[in-house]
mmCIF file of C-alpha atoms in Angstrom:
data_model
loop_
_atom_site.group_PDB
_atom_site.id
_atom_site.type_symbol
_atom_site.label_atom_id
_atom_site.label_comp_id
_atom_site.label_asym_id
_atom_site.label_seq_id
_atom_site.Cartn_x
_atom_site.Cartn_y
_atom_site.Cartn_z
ATOM 1 C CA UNK A 1 0.148 0.163 -0.032
ATOM 2 C CA UNK A 2 1.888 3.393 -1.046
ATOM 3 C CA UNK A 3 2.490 5.500 1.626
ATOM 4 C CA UNK A 4 -0.116 8.424 0.836
ATOM 5 C CA UNK A 5 -2.478 6.360 1.260
ATOM 6 C CA UNK A 6 -1.202 4.538 4.892
ATOM 7 C CA UNK A 7 -1.353 8.486 5.568
ATOM 8 C CA UNK A 8 -5.070 8.527 4.804
ATOM 9 C CA UNK A 9 -5.670 6.196 6.841
ATOM 10 C CA UNK A 10 -4.182 7.012 10.020
ATOM 11 C CA UNK A 11 -6.495 8.263 12.757
ATOM 12 C CA UNK A 12 -5.026 11.526 14.347
ATOM 13 C CA UNK A 13 -8.768 13.442 14.754
ATOM 14 C CA UNK A 14 -11.640 11.859 16.845
ATOM 15 C CA UNK A 15 -14.231 13.561 18.626
ATOM 16 C CA UNK A 16 -15.875 13.422 21.670
ATOM 17 C CA UNK A 17 -18.002 15.018 24.310
ATOM 18 C CA UNK A 18 -15.801 15.546 27.701
ATOM 19 C CA UNK A 19 -17.998 17.792 29.441
ATOM 20 C CA UNK A 20 -21.659 18.415 30.361
ATOM 21 C CA UNK A 21 -22.456 20.968 32.906
ATOM 22 C CA UNK A 22 -25.978 22.521 34.450
ATOM 23 C CA UNK A 23 -26.332 26.087 34.349
ATOM 24 C CA UNK A 24 -29.667 26.828 36.934
ATOM 25 C CA UNK A 25 -32.361 24.831 34.618
ATOM 26 C CA UNK A 26 -30.721 25.612 31.228
ATOM 27 C CA UNK A 27 -27.869 22.707 30.463
ATOM 28 C CA UNK A 28 -25.343 23.113 28.550
ATOM 29 C CA UNK A 29 -23.446 20.514 26.638
ATOM 30 C CA UNK A 30 -20.047 21.048 25.587
ATOM 31 C CA UNK A 31 -18.475 19.245 22.500
ATOM 32 C CA UNK A 32 -13.924 19.558 21.743
ATOM 33 C CA UNK A 33 -12.215 17.630 19.686
ATOM 34 C CA UNK A 34 -9.682 15.169 21.070
ATOM 35 C CA UNK A 35 -5.882 16.089 20.676
ATOM 36 C CA UNK A 36 -4.190 15.564 17.599
ATOM 37 C CA UNK A 37 -0.697 15.212 18.637
ATOM 38 C CA UNK A 38 -0.414 11.754 18.367
ATOM 39 C CA UNK A 39 -1.931 9.473 15.035
ATOM 40 C CA UNK A 40 -2.948 6.353 15.495
ATOM 41 C CA UNK A 41 -3.916 3.739 13.113
ATOM 42 C CA UNK A 42 -7.633 4.408 11.828
ATOM 43 C CA UNK A 43 -10.119 2.179 13.291
ATOM 44 C CA UNK A 44 -13.732 2.812 15.387
ATOM 45 C CA UNK A 45 -12.778 5.832 17.531
ATOM 46 C CA UNK A 46 -14.627 4.396 20.293
ATOM 47 C CA UNK A 47 -12.962 1.062 21.101
ATOM 48 C CA UNK A 48 -14.036 -2.337 21.600
ATOM 49 C CA UNK A 49 -17.015 -1.312 23.614
ATOM 50 C CA UNK A 50 -19.148 -0.715 21.201
ATOM 51 C CA UNK A 51 -22.643 -2.950 22.110
ATOM 52 C CA UNK A 52 -23.505 -4.464 18.776
ATOM 53 C CA UNK A 53 -26.838 -4.593 17.783
ATOM 54 C CA UNK A 54 -28.524 -7.870 17.997
ATOM 55 C CA UNK A 55 -25.758 -10.328 17.509
ATOM 56 C CA UNK A 56 -24.192 -7.968 14.617
ATOM 57 C CA UNK A 57 -22.150 -5.767 13.525
ATOM 58 C CA UNK A 58 -22.336 -1.918 14.697
ATOM 59 C CA UNK A 59 -22.639 0.655 11.313
ATOM 60 C CA UNK A 60 -19.641 2.235 13.635
ATOM 61 C CA UNK A 61 -17.096 -1.350 13.443
ATOM 62 C CA UNK A 62 -18.330 -1.796 9.747
ATOM 63 C CA UNK A 63 -17.172 1.812 8.581
ATOM 64 C CA UNK A 64 -13.365 1.344 10.238
ATOM 65 C CA UNK A 65 -13.018 -1.534 10.019
ATOM 66 C CA UNK A 66 -15.061 -3.056 6.840
ATOM 67 C CA UNK A 67 -15.269 -6.619 6.790
ATOM 68 C CA UNK A 68 -16.845 -5.916 2.785
ATOM 69 C CA UNK A 69 -13.597 -5.209 0.911
ATOM 70 C CA UNK A 70 -15.768 -3.406 -1.666
ATOM 71 C CA UNK A 71 -16.430 -0.669 1.015
ATOM 72 C CA UNK A 72 -12.315 -0.431 2.073
ATOM 73 C CA UNK A 73 -12.204 2.414 -1.402
ATOM 74 C CA UNK A 74 -15.247 3.947 -0.305
ATOM 75 C CA UNK A 75 -14.160 3.920 3.156
ATOM 76 C CA UNK A 76 -11.122 5.571 2.644
ATOM 77 C CA UNK A 77 -12.640 8.824 0.887
ATOM 78 C CA UNK A 78 -15.061 9.717 3.771
ATOM 79 C CA UNK A 79 -12.240 8.755 5.985
ATOM 80 C CA UNK A 80 -10.680 12.186 3.991
ATOM 81 C CA UNK A 81 -13.865 14.062 4.174
ATOM 82 C CA UNK A 82 -13.577 13.979 7.377
ATOM 83 C CA UNK A 83 -10.348 15.285 8.081
ATOM 84 C CA UNK A 84 -11.059 17.472 5.476
ATOM 85 C CA UNK A 85 -13.724 18.760 7.834
ATOM 86 C CA UNK A 86 -10.748 18.754 11.590
ATOM 87 C CA UNK A 87 -8.470 20.106 9.273
ATOM 88 C CA UNK A 88 -11.079 23.450 8.476
ATOM 89 C CA UNK A 89 -12.575 23.706 11.462
ATOM 90 C CA UNK A 90 -8.956 23.506 13.168
ATOM 91 C CA UNK A 91 -7.858 26.070 10.743
ATOM 92 C CA UNK A 92 -11.084 28.481 11.045
ATOM 93 C CA UNK A 93 -11.063 28.088 15.093
ATOM 94 C CA UNK A 94 -11.939 31.273 15.862
ATOM 95 C CA UNK A 95 -14.710 31.472 13.343
ATOM 96 C CA UNK A 96 -15.929 28.368 13.438
ATOM 97 C CA UNK A 97 -15.751 27.839 17.497
ATOM 98 C CA UNK A 98 -17.369 30.750 18.266
ATOM 99 C CA UNK A 99 -19.409 29.008 20.739
ATOM 100 C CA UNK A 100 -17.854 26.965 23.406
ATOM 101 C CA UNK A 101 -21.011 25.343 24.385
ATOM 102 C CA UNK A 102 -23.859 23.262 22.347
ATOM 103 C CA UNK A 103 -27.421 23.231 23.931
ATOM 104 C CA UNK A 104 -30.121 20.472 23.891
ATOM 105 C CA UNK A 105 -31.548 22.869 21.507
ATOM 106 C CA UNK A 106 -28.959 23.096 18.876
ATOM 107 C CA UNK A 107 -29.584 19.527 18.312
ATOM 108 C CA UNK A 108 -32.803 19.161 17.076
ATOM 109 C CA UNK A 109 -31.662 18.536 13.926
ATOM 110 C CA UNK A 110 -30.117 15.316 14.991
ATOM 111 C CA UNK A 111 -32.480 12.636 13.658
ATOM 112 C CA UNK A 112 -32.037 8.941 16.555
ATOM 113 C CA UNK A 113 -32.584 5.231 14.770
ATOM 114 C CA UNK A 114 -31.959 3.585 17.963
ATOM 115 C CA UNK A 115 -32.601 -0.028 16.223
ATOM 116 C CA UNK A 116 -29.501 1.007 13.680
ATOM 117 C CA UNK A 117 -27.445 2.773 16.238
ATOM 118 C CA UNK A 118 -27.559 6.181 13.653
ATOM 119 C CA UNK A 119 -27.951 9.678 14.068
ATOM 120 C CA UNK A 120 -28.808 11.685 10.804
ATOM 121 C CA UNK A 121 -28.600 16.034 11.038
ATOM 122 C CA UNK A 122 -30.466 17.117 8.378
ATOM 123 C CA UNK A 123 -30.079 20.015 5.771
ATOM 124 C CA UNK A 124 -33.063 20.912 4.330
ATOM 125 C CA UNK A 125 -32.662 21.510 0.106
ATOM 126 C CA UNK A 126 -29.968 18.369 0.077
ATOM 127 C CA UNK A 127 -32.444 15.732 -0.534
ATOM 128 C CA UNK A 128 -33.820 15.879 3.720
ATOM 129 C CA UNK A 129 -37.258 14.643 2.283
ATOM 130 C CA UNK A 130 -36.120 11.282 1.073
ATOM 131 C CA UNK A 131 -33.907 11.085 4.144
ATOM 132 C CA UNK A 132 -36.412 11.590 6.199
ATOM 133 C CA UNK A 133 -38.780 8.942 4.545
ATOM 134 C CA UNK A 134 -35.937 6.264 5.132
ATOM 135 C CA UNK A 135 -35.266 7.197 8.757
ATOM 136 C CA UNK A 136 -38.818 6.715 9.433
ATOM 137 C CA UNK A 137 -38.938 2.815 7.431
ATOM 138 C CA UNK A 138 -35.856 2.283 9.780
ATOM 139 C CA UNK A 139 -37.591 2.944 13.094
ATOM 140 C CA UNK A 140 -40.733 2.576 11.861
ATOM 141 C CA UNK A 141 -40.507 -1.350 13.167
ATOM 142 C CA UNK A 142 -42.497 -2.816 9.866
ATOM 143 C CA UNK A 143 -44.732 -0.002 9.627
ATOM 144 C CA UNK A 144 -42.977 1.329 6.795
ATOM 145 C CA UNK A 145 -41.652 -0.713 3.815
ATOM 146 C CA UNK A 146 -41.156 1.629 0.613
ATOM 147 C CA UNK A 147 -39.656 5.202 1.658
ATOM 148 C CA UNK A 148 -41.705 6.515 -1.243
ATOM 149 C CA UNK A 149 -45.015 6.001 -0.138
ATOM 150 C CA UNK A 150 -44.624 8.101 2.564
ATOM 151 C CA UNK A 151 -46.075 11.289 1.905
ATOM 152 C CA UNK A 152 -43.383 14.692 1.837
ATOM 153 C CA UNK A 153 -45.462 16.954 4.324
ATOM 154 C CA UNK A 154 -45.523 13.444 6.767
ATOM 155 C CA UNK A 155 -42.054 12.389 6.337
ATOM 156 C CA UNK A 156 -41.436 17.000 8.382
ATOM 157 C CA UNK A 157 -44.039 15.776 11.214
ATOM 158 C CA UNK A 158 -41.525 16.467 14.138
ATOM 159 C CA UNK A 159 -43.453 13.581 16.015
ATOM 160 C CA UNK A 160 -42.211 11.015 13.459
ATOM 161 C CA UNK A 161 -38.829 11.154 14.074
ATOM 162 C CA UNK A 162 -37.178 11.385 17.407
ATOM 163 C CA UNK A 163 -34.151 13.870 17.574
ATOM 164 C CA UNK A 164 -31.308 13.846 20.175
ATOM 165 C CA UNK A 165 -32.393 16.953 21.561
ATOM 166 C CA UNK A 166 -35.331 14.246 24.044
ATOM 167 C CA UNK A 167 -33.038 13.136 25.284
ATOM 168 C CA UNK A 168 -31.376 13.449 28.536
ATOM 169 C CA UNK A 169 -27.743 13.807 28.680
ATOM 170 C CA UNK A 170 -25.777 11.185 30.404
ATOM 171 C CA UNK A 171 -28.361 9.543 27.087
ATOM 172 C CA UNK A 172 -26.946 12.225 24.789
ATOM 173 C CA UNK A 173 -23.320 11.121 25.846
ATOM 174 C CA UNK A 174 -24.015 7.336 24.869
ATOM 175 C CA UNK A 175 -25.644 7.768 21.836
ATOM 176 C CA UNK A 176 -23.219 10.609 20.468
ATOM 177 C CA UNK A 177 -19.893 8.048 21.445
ATOM 178 C CA UNK A 178 -22.034 4.835 19.779
ATOM 179 C CA UNK A 179 -23.635 5.641 16.864
ATOM 180 C CA UNK A 180 -22.591 6.490 13.954
ATOM 181 C CA UNK A 181 -23.108 10.122 13.278
ATOM 182 C CA UNK A 182 -23.922 11.188 9.674
ATOM 183 C CA UNK A 183 -25.199 13.947 7.291
ATOM 184 C CA UNK A 184 -25.447 14.950 3.376
ATOM 185 C CA UNK A 185 -24.019 18.631 2.105
ATOM 186 C CA UNK A 186 -24.289 20.536 -0.863
ATOM 187 C CA UNK A 187 -22.524 22.803 -2.864
ATOM 188 C CA UNK A 188 -23.633 26.450 -0.391
ATOM 189 C CA UNK A 189 -24.672 28.866 -3.503
ATOM 190 C CA UNK A 190 -26.781 25.845 -4.717
ATOM 191 C CA UNK A 191 -28.866 25.174 -1.715
ATOM 192 C CA UNK A 192 -29.202 29.058 -1.345
ATOM 193 C CA UNK A 193 -30.681 28.912 -5.297
ATOM 194 C CA UNK A 194 -32.728 26.291 -4.051
ATOM 195 C CA UNK A 195 -34.126 27.435 -0.991
ATOM 196 C CA UNK A 196 -34.755 30.756 -2.798
ATOM 197 C CA UNK A 197 -36.534 29.239 -5.573
ATOM 198 C CA UNK A 198 -38.810 26.817 -3.584
ATOM 199 C CA UNK A 199 -40.104 29.149 -0.758
ATOM 200 C CA UNK A 200 -40.491 32.784 -2.835
ATOM 201 C CA UNK A 201 -40.971 32.012 -5.850
ATOM 202 C CA UNK A 202 -43.788 28.900 -5.788
ATOM 203 C CA UNK A 203 -47.397 30.538 -4.733
ATOM 204 C CA UNK A 204 -48.412 28.186 -2.612
ATOM 205 C CA UNK A 205 -45.512 29.413 0.162
ATOM 206 C CA UNK A 206 -47.464 31.911 1.762
ATOM 207 C CA UNK A 207 -46.714 31.229 5.226
ATOM 208 C CA UNK A 208 -42.605 32.091 4.069
ATOM 209 C CA UNK A 209 -44.041 35.168 1.978
ATOM 210 C CA UNK A 210 -45.855 37.097 5.482
ATOM 211 C CA UNK A 211 -42.751 35.489 7.177
ATOM 212 C CA UNK A 212 -40.082 36.406 5.659
ATOM 213 C CA UNK A 213 -41.255 38.009 2.352
ATOM 214 C CA UNK A 214 -42.599 41.394 3.940
ATOM 215 C CA UNK A 215 -39.816 41.750 5.700
ATOM 216 C CA UNK A 216 -36.820 41.411 2.403
ATOM 217 C CA UNK A 217 -39.429 43.635 0.708
ATOM 218 C CA UNK A 218 -39.655 46.385 3.604
ATOM 219 C CA UNK A 219 -36.030 46.663 4.238
ATOM 220 C CA UNK A 220 -34.784 46.033 0.313
ATOM 221 C CA UNK A 221 -36.876 47.424 -1.921
ATOM 222 C CA UNK A 222 -36.804 51.422 -2.354
ATOM 223 C CA UNK A 223 -40.925 52.592 -2.863
ATOM 224 C CA UNK A 224 -42.516 49.093 -2.537
ATOM 225 C CA UNK A 225 -46.172 48.635 -3.181
ATOM 226 C CA UNK A 226 -48.006 48.746 -0.696
ATOM 227 C CA UNK A 227 -49.262 44.904 -2.387
ATOM 228 C CA UNK A 228 -45.849 44.023 -2.121
ATOM 229 C CA UNK A 229 -45.566 45.084 1.625
ATOM 230 C CA UNK A 230 -48.536 43.037 2.568
ATOM 231 C CA UNK A 231 -48.152 39.545 0.276
ATOM 232 C CA UNK A 232 -44.287 39.633 0.373
ATOM 233 C CA UNK A 233 -44.403 37.200 -2.737
ATOM 234 C CA UNK A 234 -42.411 38.780 -5.206
ATOM 235 C CA UNK A 235 -39.323 38.972 -3.281
ATOM 236 C CA UNK A 236 -35.952 38.894 -5.847
ATOM 237 C CA UNK A 237 -33.030 37.470 -6.033
ATOM 238 C CA UNK A 238 -30.812 40.260 -5.306
ATOM 239 C CA UNK A 239 -33.033 41.375 -2.589
ATOM 240 C CA UNK A 240 -32.879 37.771 -0.498
ATOM 241 C CA UNK A 241 -29.066 38.260 -1.051
ATOM 242 C CA UNK A 242 -28.830 41.629 0.272
ATOM 243 C CA UNK A 243 -31.248 40.528 3.308
ATOM 244 C CA UNK A 244 -29.110 37.856 3.627
ATOM 245 C CA UNK A 245 -25.635 39.949 4.167
ATOM 246 C CA UNK A 246 -27.172 42.639 6.476
ATOM 247 C CA UNK A 247 -25.661 42.542 9.286
ATOM 248 C CA UNK A 248 -28.921 43.175 10.708
ATOM 249 C CA UNK A 249 -30.698 40.364 9.709
ATOM 250 C CA UNK A 250 -28.259 37.907 11.753
ATOM 251 C CA UNK A 251 -28.675 40.594 14.621
ATOM 252 C CA UNK A 252 -32.229 40.093 14.744
ATOM 253 C CA UNK A 253 -32.686 35.897 14.878
ATOM 254 C CA UNK A 254 -31.069 33.160 13.523
ATOM 255 C CA UNK A 255 -31.089 32.073 9.847
ATOM 256 C CA UNK A 256 -34.421 30.609 9.006
ATOM 257 C CA UNK A 257 -33.221 26.391 8.879
ATOM 258 C CA UNK A 258 -33.548 26.277 4.506
ATOM 259 C CA UNK A 259 -30.827 29.202 4.072
ATOM 260 C CA UNK A 260 -28.260 28.911 7.495
ATOM 261 C CA UNK A 261 -25.530 27.627 6.921
ATOM 262 C CA UNK A 262 -24.808 23.774 7.455
ATOM 263 C CA UNK A 263 -21.595 24.255 10.027
ATOM 264 C CA UNK A 264 -25.052 25.942 12.093
ATOM 265 C CA UNK A 265 -27.333 23.318 12.172
ATOM 266 C CA UNK A 266 -24.802 20.906 12.476
ATOM 267 C CA UNK A 267 -22.027 21.957 14.546
ATOM 268 C CA UNK A 268 -19.382 19.702 12.769
ATOM 269 C CA UNK A 269 -17.229 21.528 14.972
ATOM 270 C CA UNK A 270 -18.553 19.716 18.130
ATOM 271 C CA UNK A 271 -19.466 17.001 17.009
ATOM 272 C CA UNK A 272 -17.327 14.521 14.924
ATOM 273 C CA UNK A 273 -19.831 12.973 12.000
ATOM 274 C CA UNK A 274 -18.627 9.872 10.786
ATOM 275 C CA UNK A 275 -19.863 10.142 7.275
ATOM 276 C CA UNK A 276 -20.763 13.256 5.393
ATOM 277 C CA UNK A 277 -22.537 12.328 2.984
ATOM 278 C CA UNK A 278 -22.794 15.016 -0.904
ATOM 279 C CA UNK A 279 -25.597 15.698 -2.796
ATOM 280 C CA UNK A 280 -23.215 15.043 -5.977
ATOM 281 C CA UNK A 281 -22.754 11.388 -4.963
ATOM 282 C CA UNK A 282 -26.291 11.454 -3.255
ATOM 283 C CA UNK A 283 -27.455 8.010 -4.203
ATOM 284 C CA UNK A 284 -24.381 6.205 -4.453
ATOM 285 C CA UNK A 285 -23.581 7.753 -0.283
ATOM 286 C CA UNK A 286 -26.901 7.222 0.753
ATOM 287 C CA UNK A 287 -26.870 3.657 -0.240
ATOM 288 C CA UNK A 288 -22.637 3.148 2.054
ATOM 289 C CA UNK A 289 -24.762 4.403 4.979
ATOM 290 C CA UNK A 290 -27.512 2.019 4.070
ATOM 291 C CA UNK A 291 -25.241 -0.810 3.315
ATOM 292 C CA UNK A 292 -23.163 0.158 6.670
ATOM 293 C CA UNK A 293 -26.470 -0.117 8.911
ATOM 294 C CA UNK A 294 -27.153 -3.639 7.294
ATOM 295 C CA UNK A 295 -30.031 -2.871 5.713
ATOM 296 C CA UNK A 296 -28.996 -2.147 2.210
ATOM 297 C CA UNK A 297 -30.442 -5.687 0.593
ATOM 298 C CA UNK A 298 -33.724 -4.522 0.872
ATOM 299 C CA UNK A 299 -33.582 -0.646 1.241
ATOM 300 C CA UNK A 300 -32.636 1.618 -0.895
ATOM 301 C CA UNK A 301 -31.996 5.274 -1.234
ATOM 302 C CA UNK A 302 -35.100 6.740 -3.260
ATOM 303 C CA UNK A 303 -34.281 7.653 -7.083
ATOM 304 C CA UNK A 304 -35.971 9.603 -9.456
ATOM 305 C CA UNK A 305 -34.608 12.844 -11.714
ATOM 306 C CA UNK A 306 -36.264 15.608 -10.568
ATOM 307 C CA UNK A 307 -37.058 17.920 -13.466
ATOM 308 C CA UNK A 308 -37.082 21.239 -11.608
ATOM 309 C CA UNK A 309 -34.033 20.607 -9.437
ATOM 310 C CA UNK A 310 -31.277 23.912 -8.955
ATOM 311 C CA UNK A 311 -28.770 22.925 -11.209
ATOM 312 C CA UNK A 312 -24.997 24.642 -11.768
ATOM 313 C CA UNK A 313 -25.986 26.204 -14.594
ATOM 314 C CA UNK A 314 -29.291 27.800 -13.130
ATOM 315 C CA UNK A 315 -27.383 28.859 -9.787
ATOM 316 C CA UNK A 316 -24.555 30.963 -12.329
ATOM 317 C CA UNK A 317 -27.606 32.522 -13.873
ATOM 318 C CA UNK A 318 -28.851 33.912 -10.253
ATOM 319 C CA UNK A 319 -25.843 35.417 -10.074
ATOM 320 C CA UNK A 320 -25.466 37.059 -13.179
ATOM 321 C CA UNK A 321 -27.173 40.249 -11.163
ATOM 322 C CA UNK A 322 -25.943 40.316 -8.413
ATOM 323 C CA UNK A 323 -22.463 42.850 -7.690
ATOM 324 C CA UNK A 324 -19.783 41.723 -6.929
ATOM 325 C CA UNK A 325 -19.330 43.379 -2.973
ATOM 326 C CA UNK A 326 -22.463 41.805 -2.327
ATOM 327 C CA UNK A 327 -20.845 38.443 -3.832
ATOM 328 C CA UNK A 328 -18.283 38.640 -1.906
ATOM 329 C CA UNK A 329 -20.087 39.596 1.101
ATOM 330 C CA UNK A 330 -22.469 36.095 0.614
ATOM 331 C CA UNK A 331 -19.375 34.477 0.442
ATOM 332 C CA UNK A 332 -18.157 35.217 3.797
ATOM 333 C CA UNK A 333 -21.241 34.016 5.490
ATOM 334 C CA UNK A 334 -21.445 30.757 3.506
ATOM 335 C CA UNK A 335 -17.161 30.700 3.434
ATOM 336 C CA UNK A 336 -16.864 27.615 6.123
ATOM 337 C CA UNK A 337 -19.232 25.463 4.630
ATOM 338 C CA UNK A 338 -17.528 26.108 0.737
ATOM 339 C CA UNK A 339 -14.091 24.904 3.527
ATOM 340 C CA UNK A 340 -15.399 22.609 5.510
ATOM 341 C CA UNK A 341 -16.646 20.210 2.561
ATOM 342 C CA UNK A 342 -14.262 20.764 0.167
ATOM 343 C CA UNK A 343 -16.530 23.013 -2.406
ATOM 344 C CA UNK A 344 -14.581 25.272 -4.750
ATOM 345 C CA UNK A 345 -14.987 29.250 -5.121
ATOM 346 C CA UNK A 346 -17.829 29.167 -8.224
ATOM 347 C CA UNK A 347 -15.828 30.364 -11.676
ATOM 348 C CA UNK A 348 -18.886 32.674 -12.414
ATOM 349 C CA UNK A 349 -18.277 34.580 -9.015
ATOM 350 C CA UNK A 350 -16.718 38.474 -9.147
ATOM 351 C CA UNK A 351 -14.753 38.401 -5.549
ATOM 352 C CA UNK A 352 -13.385 42.054 -4.191
#
């Protein structure tokens, strides 16, 4: 085996939860990366005490010590993705870890599957509807068999899936240590355009028009008509970008989850994700997760071509009318997502 490949397979970065603190009635949970000074051979970072499910190997064991030869190359790829996240967190520690603590409320995007020992952090506009459907099949204990038979709106009913913030601190500790944690990411600006198209150009999304559209038009549009201020259903992409980079916006409240950064939704600089899937290799990465969970022989990621999908070409068009100043400011907002998940600066950007 080549030295470079051996180096890829060295485990010198592991994360764990080391402290849980109660502050009055408000619980604070602190996550830190373990020391990176002494690299060790790649293996399960949690040792041999991982509880096997029903006599079989856990997803973590299969990920870090694959028994199926065909999965070994895939394991190397995902180790490189983990290293990219860790290196970015280290290099940008002041920016990526402004917060030293996480609260249970920060864990509300982490969906838990007890039966297969999985934790999935869902990111809106990155196939999260289909992955929530899959999690409903995995946790349904026979209630569901075909994920595509689950209506999209039912997949987003919070009561249908259990999230990590619903557990006690010791239970959170145990699951973060013992379960395989994964998320799926997407080119940041393609995801942003997808969110804009879905929430501001579709007439049925009246709740977003009222909640955000009216506010955006009021702040960003000169001489807005009374009807536009009342309806909020014709927000321009340039106005949406201006709203996102406006310092007042982020001081006022956190971004909506559909355009919030991945590092703010899933906290990868505080929580060690074992697997980072990508939208660009969605089906392949998803089925790899299902293989690791031991269900790949009978459960596959839903495969279908979506004609309305936001593409790179479409994203390029949307950015044509954004000034270089605003492009630069917007890139700074999403910079960590670009770096952390190894997305290059788009060629259409005119950064100052």
